mmCIF file of C-alpha atoms in Angstrom:
data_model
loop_
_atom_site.group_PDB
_atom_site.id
_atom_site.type_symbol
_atom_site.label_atom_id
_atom_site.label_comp_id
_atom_site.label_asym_id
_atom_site.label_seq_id
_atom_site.Cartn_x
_atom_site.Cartn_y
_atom_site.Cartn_z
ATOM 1 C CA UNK P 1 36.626 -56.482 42.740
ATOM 2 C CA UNK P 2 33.993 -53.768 41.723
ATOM 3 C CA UNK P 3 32.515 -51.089 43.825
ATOM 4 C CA UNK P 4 29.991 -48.580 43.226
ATOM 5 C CA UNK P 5 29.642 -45.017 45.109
ATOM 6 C CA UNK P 6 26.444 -43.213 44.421
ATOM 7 C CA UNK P 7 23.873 -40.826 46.259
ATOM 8 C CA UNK P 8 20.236 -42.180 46.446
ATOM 9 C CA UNK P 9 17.669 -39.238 47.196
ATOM 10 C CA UNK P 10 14.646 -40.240 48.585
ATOM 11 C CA UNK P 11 11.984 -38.219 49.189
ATOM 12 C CA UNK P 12 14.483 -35.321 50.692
ATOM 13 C CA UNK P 13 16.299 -37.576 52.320
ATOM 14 C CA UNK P 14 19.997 -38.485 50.913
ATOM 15 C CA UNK P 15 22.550 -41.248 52.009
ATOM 16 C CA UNK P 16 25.698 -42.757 50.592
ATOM 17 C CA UNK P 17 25.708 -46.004 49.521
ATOM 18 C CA UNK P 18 27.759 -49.134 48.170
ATOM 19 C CA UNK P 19 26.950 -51.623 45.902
ATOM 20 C CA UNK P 20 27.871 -54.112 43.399
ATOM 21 C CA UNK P 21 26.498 -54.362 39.716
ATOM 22 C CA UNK P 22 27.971 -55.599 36.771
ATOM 23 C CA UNK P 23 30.417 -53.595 35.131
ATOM 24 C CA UNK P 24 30.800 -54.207 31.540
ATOM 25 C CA UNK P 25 29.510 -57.256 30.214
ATOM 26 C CA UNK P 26 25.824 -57.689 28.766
ATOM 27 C CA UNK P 27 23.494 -60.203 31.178
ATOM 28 C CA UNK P 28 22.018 -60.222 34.687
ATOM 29 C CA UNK P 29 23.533 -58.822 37.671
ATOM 30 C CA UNK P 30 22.513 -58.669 41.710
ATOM 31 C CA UNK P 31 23.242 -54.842 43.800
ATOM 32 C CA UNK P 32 23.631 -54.578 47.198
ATOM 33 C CA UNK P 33 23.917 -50.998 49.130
ATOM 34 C CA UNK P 34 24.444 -49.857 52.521
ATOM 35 C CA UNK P 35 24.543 -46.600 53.948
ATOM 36 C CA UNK P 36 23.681 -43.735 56.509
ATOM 37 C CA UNK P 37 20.062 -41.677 56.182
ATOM 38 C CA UNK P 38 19.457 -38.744 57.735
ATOM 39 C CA UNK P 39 15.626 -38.039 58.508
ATOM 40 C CA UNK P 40 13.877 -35.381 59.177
ATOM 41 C CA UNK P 41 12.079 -34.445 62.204
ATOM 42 C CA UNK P 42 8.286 -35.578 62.339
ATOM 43 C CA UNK P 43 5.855 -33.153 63.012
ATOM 44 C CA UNK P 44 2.653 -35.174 64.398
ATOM 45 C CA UNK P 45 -0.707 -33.132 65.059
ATOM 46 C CA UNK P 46 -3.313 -34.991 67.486
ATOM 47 C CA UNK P 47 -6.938 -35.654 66.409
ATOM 48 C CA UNK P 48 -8.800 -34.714 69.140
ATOM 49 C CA UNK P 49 -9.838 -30.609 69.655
ATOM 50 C CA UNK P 50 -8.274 -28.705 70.766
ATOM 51 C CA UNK P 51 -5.650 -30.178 68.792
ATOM 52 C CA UNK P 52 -1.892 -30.116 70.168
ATOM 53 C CA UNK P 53 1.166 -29.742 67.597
ATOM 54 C CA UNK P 54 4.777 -31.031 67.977
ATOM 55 C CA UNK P 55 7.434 -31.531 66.330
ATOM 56 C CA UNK P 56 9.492 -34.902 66.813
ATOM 57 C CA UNK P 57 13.068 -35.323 66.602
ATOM 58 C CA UNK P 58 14.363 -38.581 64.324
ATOM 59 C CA UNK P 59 17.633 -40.180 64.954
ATOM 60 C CA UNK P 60 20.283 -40.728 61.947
ATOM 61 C CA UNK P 61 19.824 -44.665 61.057
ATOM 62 C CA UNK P 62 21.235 -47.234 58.519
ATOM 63 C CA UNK P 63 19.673 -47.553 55.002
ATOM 64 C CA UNK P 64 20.222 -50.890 52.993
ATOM 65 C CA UNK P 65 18.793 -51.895 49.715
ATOM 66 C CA UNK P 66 19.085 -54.750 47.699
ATOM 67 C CA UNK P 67 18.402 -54.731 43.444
ATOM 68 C CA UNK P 68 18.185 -57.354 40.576
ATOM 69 C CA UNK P 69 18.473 -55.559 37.162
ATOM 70 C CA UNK P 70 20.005 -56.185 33.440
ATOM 71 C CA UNK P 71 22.977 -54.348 31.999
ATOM 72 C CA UNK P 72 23.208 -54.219 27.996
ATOM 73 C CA UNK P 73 26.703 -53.484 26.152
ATOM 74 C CA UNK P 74 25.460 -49.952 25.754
ATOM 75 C CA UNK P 75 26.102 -49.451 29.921
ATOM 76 C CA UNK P 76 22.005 -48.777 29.817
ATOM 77 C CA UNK P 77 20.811 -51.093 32.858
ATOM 78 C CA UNK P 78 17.151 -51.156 34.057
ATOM 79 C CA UNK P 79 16.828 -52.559 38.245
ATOM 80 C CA UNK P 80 14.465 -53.410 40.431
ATOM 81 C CA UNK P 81 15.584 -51.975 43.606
ATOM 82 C CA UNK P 82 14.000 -52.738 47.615
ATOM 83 C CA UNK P 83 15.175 -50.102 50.376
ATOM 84 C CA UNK P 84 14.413 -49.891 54.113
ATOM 85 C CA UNK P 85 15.610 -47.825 56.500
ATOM 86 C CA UNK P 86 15.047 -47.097 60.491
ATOM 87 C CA UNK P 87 14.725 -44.207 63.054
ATOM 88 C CA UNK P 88 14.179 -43.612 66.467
ATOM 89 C CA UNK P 89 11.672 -40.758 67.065
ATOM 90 C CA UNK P 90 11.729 -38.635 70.820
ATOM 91 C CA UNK P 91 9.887 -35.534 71.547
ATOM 92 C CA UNK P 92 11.170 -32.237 72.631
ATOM 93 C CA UNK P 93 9.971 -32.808 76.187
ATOM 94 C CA UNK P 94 11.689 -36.406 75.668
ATOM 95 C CA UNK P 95 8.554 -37.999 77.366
ATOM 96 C CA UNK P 96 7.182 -39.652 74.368
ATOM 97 C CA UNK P 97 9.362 -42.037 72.141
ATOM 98 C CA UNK P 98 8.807 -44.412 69.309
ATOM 99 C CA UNK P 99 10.266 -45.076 65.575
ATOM 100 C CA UNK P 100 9.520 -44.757 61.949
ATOM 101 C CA UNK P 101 10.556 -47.308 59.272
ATOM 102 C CA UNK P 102 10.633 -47.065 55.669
ATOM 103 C CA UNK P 103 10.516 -48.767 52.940
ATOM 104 C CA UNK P 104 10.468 -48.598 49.172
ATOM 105 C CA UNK P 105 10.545 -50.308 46.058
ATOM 106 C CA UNK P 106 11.770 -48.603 42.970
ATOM 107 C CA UNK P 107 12.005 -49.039 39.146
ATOM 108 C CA UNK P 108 15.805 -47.071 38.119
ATOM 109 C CA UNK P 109 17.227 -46.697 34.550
ATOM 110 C CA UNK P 110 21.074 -45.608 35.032
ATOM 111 C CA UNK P 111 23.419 -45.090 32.608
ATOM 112 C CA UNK P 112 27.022 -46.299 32.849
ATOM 113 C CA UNK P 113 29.587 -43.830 31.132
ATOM 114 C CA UNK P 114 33.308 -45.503 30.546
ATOM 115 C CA UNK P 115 35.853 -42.882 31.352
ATOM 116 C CA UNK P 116 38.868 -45.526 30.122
ATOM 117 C CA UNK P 117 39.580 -49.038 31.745
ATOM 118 C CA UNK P 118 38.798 -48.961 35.104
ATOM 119 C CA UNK P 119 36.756 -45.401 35.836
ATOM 120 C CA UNK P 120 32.824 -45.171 34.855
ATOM 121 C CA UNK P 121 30.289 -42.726 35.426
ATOM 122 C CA UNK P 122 26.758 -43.683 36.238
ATOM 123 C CA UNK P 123 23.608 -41.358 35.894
ATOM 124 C CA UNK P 124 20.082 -42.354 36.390
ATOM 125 C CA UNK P 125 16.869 -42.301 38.412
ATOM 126 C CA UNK P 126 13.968 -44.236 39.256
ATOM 127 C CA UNK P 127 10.037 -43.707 40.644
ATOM 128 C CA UNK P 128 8.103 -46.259 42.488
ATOM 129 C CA UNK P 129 6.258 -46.582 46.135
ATOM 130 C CA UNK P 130 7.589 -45.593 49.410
ATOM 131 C CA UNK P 131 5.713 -46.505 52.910
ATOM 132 C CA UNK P 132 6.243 -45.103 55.714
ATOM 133 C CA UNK P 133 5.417 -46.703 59.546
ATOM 134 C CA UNK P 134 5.402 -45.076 62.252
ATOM 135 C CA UNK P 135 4.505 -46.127 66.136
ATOM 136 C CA UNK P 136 5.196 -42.934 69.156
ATOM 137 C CA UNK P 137 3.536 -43.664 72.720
ATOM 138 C CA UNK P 138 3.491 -41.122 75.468
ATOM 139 C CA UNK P 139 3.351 -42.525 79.162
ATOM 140 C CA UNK P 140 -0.093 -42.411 80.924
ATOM 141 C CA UNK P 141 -0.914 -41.036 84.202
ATOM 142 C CA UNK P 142 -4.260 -43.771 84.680
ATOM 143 C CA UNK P 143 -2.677 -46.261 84.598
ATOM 144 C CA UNK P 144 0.110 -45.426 85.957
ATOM 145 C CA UNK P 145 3.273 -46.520 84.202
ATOM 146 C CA UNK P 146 0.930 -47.383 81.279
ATOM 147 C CA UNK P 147 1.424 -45.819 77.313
ATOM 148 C CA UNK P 148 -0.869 -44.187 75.182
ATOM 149 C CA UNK P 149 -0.263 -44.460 71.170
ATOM 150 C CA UNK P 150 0.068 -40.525 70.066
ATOM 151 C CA UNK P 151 0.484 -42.034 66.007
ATOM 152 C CA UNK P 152 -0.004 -45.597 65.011
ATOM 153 C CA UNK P 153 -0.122 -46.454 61.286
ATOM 154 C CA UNK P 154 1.234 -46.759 58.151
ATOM 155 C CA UNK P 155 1.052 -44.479 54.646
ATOM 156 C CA UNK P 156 1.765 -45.297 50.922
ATOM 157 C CA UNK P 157 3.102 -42.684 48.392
ATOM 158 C CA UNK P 158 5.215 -41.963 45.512
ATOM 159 C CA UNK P 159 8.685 -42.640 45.846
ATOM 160 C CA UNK P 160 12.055 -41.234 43.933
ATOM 161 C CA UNK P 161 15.262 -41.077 43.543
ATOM 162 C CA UNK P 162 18.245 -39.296 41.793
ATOM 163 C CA UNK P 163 21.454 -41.623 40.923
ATOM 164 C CA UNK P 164 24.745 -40.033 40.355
ATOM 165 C CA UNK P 165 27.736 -41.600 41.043
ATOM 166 C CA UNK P 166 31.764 -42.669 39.808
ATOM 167 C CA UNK P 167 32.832 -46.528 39.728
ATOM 168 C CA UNK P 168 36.162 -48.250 39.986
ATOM 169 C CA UNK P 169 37.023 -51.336 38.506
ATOM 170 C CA UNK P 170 39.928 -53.526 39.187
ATOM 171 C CA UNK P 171 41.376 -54.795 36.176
ATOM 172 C CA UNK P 172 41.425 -58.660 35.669
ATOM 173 C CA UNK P 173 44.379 -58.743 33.435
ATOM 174 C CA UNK P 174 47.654 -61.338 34.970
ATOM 175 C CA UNK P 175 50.749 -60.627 34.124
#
C-alpha cells in the first residue's frame, strides 16, 4: 500500500490530509485526500446605513480533494487538484445561522525526494481559483417565524497552497 501525509494551506487555512499518488514509476496516477479545516470566523458588514458589523463564528468541517496528475522518473509530478470543504456559520448572539462552502481548483508541481526504499519527501505548491459561498439568515419579527438573508452570494479569487510532506511505501518484494 502507499500513503501520503502532507499539509495543504489554503488561503490561511491548513488541514491534514491523505492521499494516494504514484510512488516511483513514470506514467499517470489518481490522488485522493481527506482531512479536517479549520476556518476562520466571518466578519459580515450589512449594506444598508447605518451599517451594523459582526463577526461570525465558523465551525471546524471536513476538507476532501480529489487530483489527476503525471509523475516522471525524476519524482517531478505536475496535478490537477479539486478541493471543497464545509462550515457552519452562528453569530455571537446565536440568532442568526447559516454556512460557507468552498471550493478550489489548483495547478501543484511537487517534488518527490527518495530518502532510501520505502521513505520519500515531497515539496511543492500550486496557484489556481478558490470560491467561496456563503448563505446566513437572521429570523424576522414580520413575519413572524420568517428569515431574512443577512449575506447571500458567492466570490471568486486566487487560490494557493504550500505542500510539504513525508511518504511511506510498503515494499512489494516476496520472499
Amino acid at each position: 500500500g502507499k500513503m501520503k501525509i502532507r499539509m495543504i494551506a489554503l488561503a490561511g487555512v491548513a488541514a491534514l490530509a491523505l492521499s494516494t499518488p504514484a510512488m516511483a514509476n513514470e506514467g499517470w496516477y489518481l490522488g485522493l485526500g481527506a482531512g479536517w479545516d479549520m476556518q476562520n470566523g466571518v466578519r459580515v458588514t450589512s449594506v444598508p446605513v447605518p451599517t451594523a458589523t459582526t463577526k461570525d463564528k465558523s465551525s471546524s468541517g471536513a476538507i476532501i480533494a480529489g487530483s489527476v496528475g503525471y509523475v516522471w522518473d525524476n519524482g517531478i509530478r505536475l496535478e490537477n487538484e479539486v478541493g471543497w470543504t464545509g462550515h457552519s456559520l452562528k453569530n455571537a448572539a446565536g440568532t442568526a445561522n447559516g454556512y460557507s462552502a468552498i471550493t478550489t481548483d489548483m495547478v501543484n508541481l511537487v517534488w518527490d525526494i527518495p530518502l532510501d526504499e520505502n521513505w520519500k519527501i515531497s515539496l511543492g505548491g500550486g496557484i489556481g481559483a478558490g470560491a467561496v459561498r456563503t448563505h446566513m439568515t437572521n429570523p424576522t419579527v414580520i413575519p413572524a417565524g420568517g428569515t431574512a438573508d443577512l449575506v447571500n452570494g458567492t466570490r471568486m479569487g486566487l487560490a494557493f497552497q504550500g505542500i510539504a510532506g513525508i511518504a511511506y511505501s510498503l515494499s512489494d518484494d516476496v520472499d
